[in-house]
Amino acid sequence: MSDPAKACSYARFFQTHKGGYGEGDRFYGITVPAQKAVAKKYYKETGIEDLAVLLKDPYHEVRLTALMIAVEKFKKADEKEKKALFGLYLKNTRFINNWDLVDCSAPKIVGAWLFDKDRAVLYKLALSKDLWERRIAVIASFYFIRMGEPQDALKICEILLGDEHDLIHKACGWMLREIGGRDMKAERDFLDKHKKVMPRTMLRYAIEKFPEELRLSYLRK
């Protein structure tokens, strides 16, 4: 399924150059739909031990497909297997090292597992020195938002207000926008409290779907 032209394009898109957030990552050039098809075909026969190997692969698509398989398995797993998949995820965060890898899996595994449990691990991740662990903390909270519980997402976004990385600003802004789509007051309360210190990118993402006049009023403040 590899495509050298796509591999070069993906490498540029995911900033694999020196100093880029995906520095050193490697690509086969396989499309996401193709990877999803592989995941759906093979998830039943792919065990936890297999996933542990696949997650360490140097090629991006192998790690992404492994996470897609983990998500498929988690959907249909019993409590014991869900716990094992969650444990595998946390042990291998250093290999879940780009935004697409995080975004396709963190809500559906980390968020789903922690929904009815102690969520302290998310706050530990939010304070991590590792960019991707911080993004996992934010994006995992999307599951809670969808379930009508935005409080943890708001607290994590507050913790990360001073984060230096644009990918965290975007993630927080996205979660705030999702909160606003369900509870505009909760989002506006957060914005009114923090608008003077919020990174501009976070603010722009958060207000993207506001009525034009309201959106502009926040941009002027």
Coordinates of C-alpha atoms in Angstrom, one line a residue:
M1 CA 0.0 0.0 0.0
S2 CA 3.0 2.3 0.3
D3 CA 3.3 5.4 -2.0
P4 CA 6.7 7.2 -2.0
A5 CA 5.1 10.5 -3.2
K6 CA 2.6 10.4 -0.4
A7 CA 5.3 9.5 2.1
C8 CA 7.2 12.7 1.2
S9 CA 4.1 14.8 1.4
Y10 CA 3.1 13.3 4.8
A11 CA 6.6 13.9 6.1
R12 CA 6.3 17.6 5.3
F13 CA 2.8 17.9 6.6
F14 CA 3.7 16.3 10.0
Q15 CA 6.8 18.4 10.3
T16 CA 9.4 15.6 10.5
H17 CA 12.3 18.1 9.7
K18 CA 14.9 18.9 12.4
G19 CA 13.2 21.0 15.0
G20 CA 9.7 20.1 13.8
Y21 CA 7.2 18.5 16.2
G22 CA 7.4 15.2 14.3
E23 CA 11.2 15.3 13.9
G24 CA 12.6 12.0 12.7
D25 CA 9.3 10.2 12.1
R26 CA 9.1 8.0 9.0
F27 CA 6.2 7.4 6.6
Y28 CA 5.2 4.7 4.1
G29 CA 2.7 7.0 2.4
I30 CA -0.4 4.9 3.3
T31 CA -3.8 6.7 3.4
V32 CA -5.9 6.8 6.5
P33 CA -8.9 5.0 4.9
A34 CA -6.6 2.1 3.9
Q35 CA -5.3 1.9 7.5
K36 CA -8.8 1.9 8.9
A37 CA -9.7 -1.0 6.6
V38 CA -6.7 -3.0 7.9
A39 CA -7.6 -2.2 11.5
K40 CA -11.2 -3.4 11.0
K41 CA -10.1 -6.5 9.2
Y42 CA -7.5 -7.6 11.8
Y43 CA -8.4 -6.2 15.2
K44 CA -9.9 -9.5 16.4
E45 CA -6.8 -11.5 15.9
T46 CA -4.4 -8.8 17.0
G47 CA -3.5 -9.3 20.7
I48 CA -2.2 -6.9 23.3
E49 CA 1.3 -8.3 22.9
D50 CA 1.1 -7.6 19.1
L51 CA -0.1 -4.0 19.8
A52 CA 2.9 -3.4 22.1
V53 CA 5.2 -4.3 19.2
L54 CA 3.3 -2.3 16.6
L55 CA 3.3 0.8 18.8
K56 CA 7.1 0.9 18.8
D57 CA 7.4 0.7 15.1
P58 CA 9.5 3.5 13.5
Y59 CA 6.8 4.1 10.8
H60 CA 4.0 6.4 11.6
E61 CA 1.3 4.4 9.8
V62 CA 2.1 1.3 11.7
R63 CA 1.6 3.1 15.0
L64 CA -1.6 4.8 13.8
T65 CA -3.0 1.5 12.6
A66 CA -2.1 -0.1 16.0
L67 CA -4.1 2.7 17.7
M68 CA -7.0 2.2 15.4
I69 CA -6.9 -1.5 16.2
A70 CA -6.8 -0.7 19.9
V71 CA -9.9 1.5 19.6
E72 CA -11.8 -1.2 17.7
K73 CA -10.9 -3.7 20.4
F74 CA -11.8 -1.3 23.2
K75 CA -15.3 -0.8 21.8
K76 CA -16.1 -4.5 22.1
A77 CA -13.9 -5.5 25.1
D78 CA -14.9 -6.6 28.6
E79 CA -13.7 -4.6 31.6
K80 CA -10.5 -6.7 32.0
E81 CA -9.4 -6.1 28.4
K82 CA -10.3 -2.5 28.5
K83 CA -8.1 -2.0 31.6
A84 CA -5.3 -3.8 29.7
L85 CA -5.7 -1.6 26.7
F86 CA -5.7 1.5 28.9
G87 CA -2.6 0.3 30.6
L88 CA -0.9 -0.4 27.3
Y89 CA -1.7 3.1 26.1
L90 CA -0.2 4.8 29.2
K91 CA 2.9 2.7 29.0
N92 CA 3.5 3.7 25.4
T93 CA 2.7 7.4 25.3
R94 CA 6.2 8.2 24.0
F95 CA 5.2 6.4 20.8
I96 CA 1.9 8.2 20.5
N97 CA 3.8 11.1 19.3
N98 CA 1.9 13.2 16.8
W99 CA -1.5 14.9 16.9
D100 CA -3.3 12.5 14.7
L101 CA -2.2 9.5 16.8
V102 CA -3.4 11.3 19.9
D103 CA -6.7 12.6 18.4
C104 CA -7.9 9.3 17.0
S105 CA -7.4 7.4 20.2
A106 CA -7.2 9.4 23.4
P107 CA -11.0 10.1 23.8
K108 CA -12.0 6.6 22.8
I109 CA -9.5 4.8 25.1
V110 CA -8.3 7.1 27.8
G111 CA -11.4 9.2 28.2
A112 CA -13.8 6.3 27.9
W113 CA -11.8 4.3 30.5
L114 CA -11.6 7.1 33.0
F115 CA -15.2 8.3 32.7
D116 CA -16.5 6.5 35.7
K117 CA -13.1 6.4 37.5
D118 CA -10.6 8.6 39.3
R119 CA -9.3 11.1 36.7
A120 CA -6.2 12.2 38.5
V121 CA -4.0 10.7 35.8
L122 CA -5.2 13.3 33.3
Y123 CA -3.9 16.1 35.5
K124 CA -0.6 14.3 35.8
L125 CA -0.4 14.2 32.0
A126 CA -1.5 17.8 31.7
L127 CA 1.6 18.8 33.8
S128 CA 4.0 16.6 31.8
K129 CA 7.0 18.0 30.1
D130 CA 6.1 15.9 27.0
L131 CA 4.0 17.7 24.4
W132 CA 2.0 14.6 23.4
E133 CA 1.1 13.6 27.0
R134 CA -0.3 17.1 27.5
R135 CA -2.3 16.8 24.3
I136 CA -3.6 13.4 25.4
A137 CA -4.8 15.0 28.6
V138 CA -6.8 17.7 26.7
I139 CA -8.2 15.5 24.0
A140 CA -9.1 12.6 26.3
S141 CA -11.5 15.1 28.0
F142 CA -13.5 15.2 24.7
Y143 CA -15.2 12.0 25.9
F144 CA -16.4 13.7 29.0
I145 CA -17.6 16.7 27.1
R146 CA -19.7 14.4 24.8
M147 CA -21.1 12.8 27.9
G148 CA -22.2 16.2 29.3
E149 CA -19.4 16.7 31.8
P150 CA -17.1 19.6 30.7
Q151 CA -15.6 20.4 34.1
D152 CA -12.4 18.4 33.7
A153 CA -11.8 19.8 30.2
L154 CA -12.2 23.3 31.6
K155 CA -9.8 22.6 34.4
I156 CA -7.2 21.1 32.1
C157 CA -7.5 24.0 29.7
E158 CA -7.0 26.4 32.6
I159 CA -3.8 24.5 33.6
L160 CA -2.5 24.8 30.0
L161 CA -3.2 28.5 29.5
G162 CA 0.5 29.2 29.7
D163 CA 1.6 26.4 27.5
E164 CA 4.1 27.4 24.9
H165 CA 3.1 25.0 22.1
D166 CA 0.7 25.9 19.4
L167 CA -0.6 22.3 19.2
I168 CA -1.8 22.6 22.8
H169 CA -3.4 26.0 22.1
K170 CA -5.3 24.5 19.2
A171 CA -6.4 21.4 21.3
C172 CA -7.7 23.6 24.2
G173 CA -9.5 25.9 21.8
W174 CA -11.1 22.9 20.1
M175 CA -12.3 21.5 23.4
L176 CA -13.7 24.9 24.5
R177 CA -15.5 25.2 21.2
E178 CA -17.0 21.7 21.8
I179 CA -18.1 22.8 25.3
G180 CA -19.7 25.9 23.8
G181 CA -21.7 23.9 21.4
R182 CA -23.3 22.2 24.3
D183 CA -23.2 24.8 27.0
M184 CA -22.4 28.3 25.7
K185 CA -22.5 29.8 29.3
A186 CA -19.8 27.5 30.5
E187 CA -17.5 28.4 27.6
R188 CA -18.2 32.1 27.9
D189 CA -17.6 32.1 31.6
F190 CA -14.2 30.6 30.9
L191 CA -13.4 33.0 28.1
D192 CA -14.5 36.0 30.2
K193 CA -12.3 34.9 33.0
H194 CA -9.2 34.2 30.9
K195 CA -9.5 36.2 27.7
K196 CA -6.7 38.6 28.7
V197 CA -4.1 35.8 29.1
M198 CA -5.3 33.2 26.6
P199 CA -3.0 32.5 23.7
R200 CA -4.5 34.1 20.6
T201 CA -4.7 30.7 18.7
M202 CA -6.6 29.1 21.6
L203 CA -9.1 32.0 21.6
R204 CA -9.6 31.9 17.8
Y205 CA -10.3 28.2 17.9
A206 CA -12.7 28.6 20.9
I207 CA -14.9 31.3 19.3
E208 CA -14.8 29.9 15.7
K209 CA -18.5 29.1 15.7
F210 CA -19.7 32.1 17.6
P211 CA -22.1 34.5 15.9
E212 CA -20.0 37.0 13.9
E213 CA -20.7 40.0 16.2
L214 CA -19.9 38.1 19.3
R215 CA -16.8 36.6 17.8
L216 CA -15.5 40.0 16.8
S217 CA -16.2 41.4 20.2
Y218 CA -13.9 38.8 21.8
L219 CA -11.2 39.4 19.2
R220 CA -11.3 43.1 20.0
K221 CA -10.8 42.6 23.8

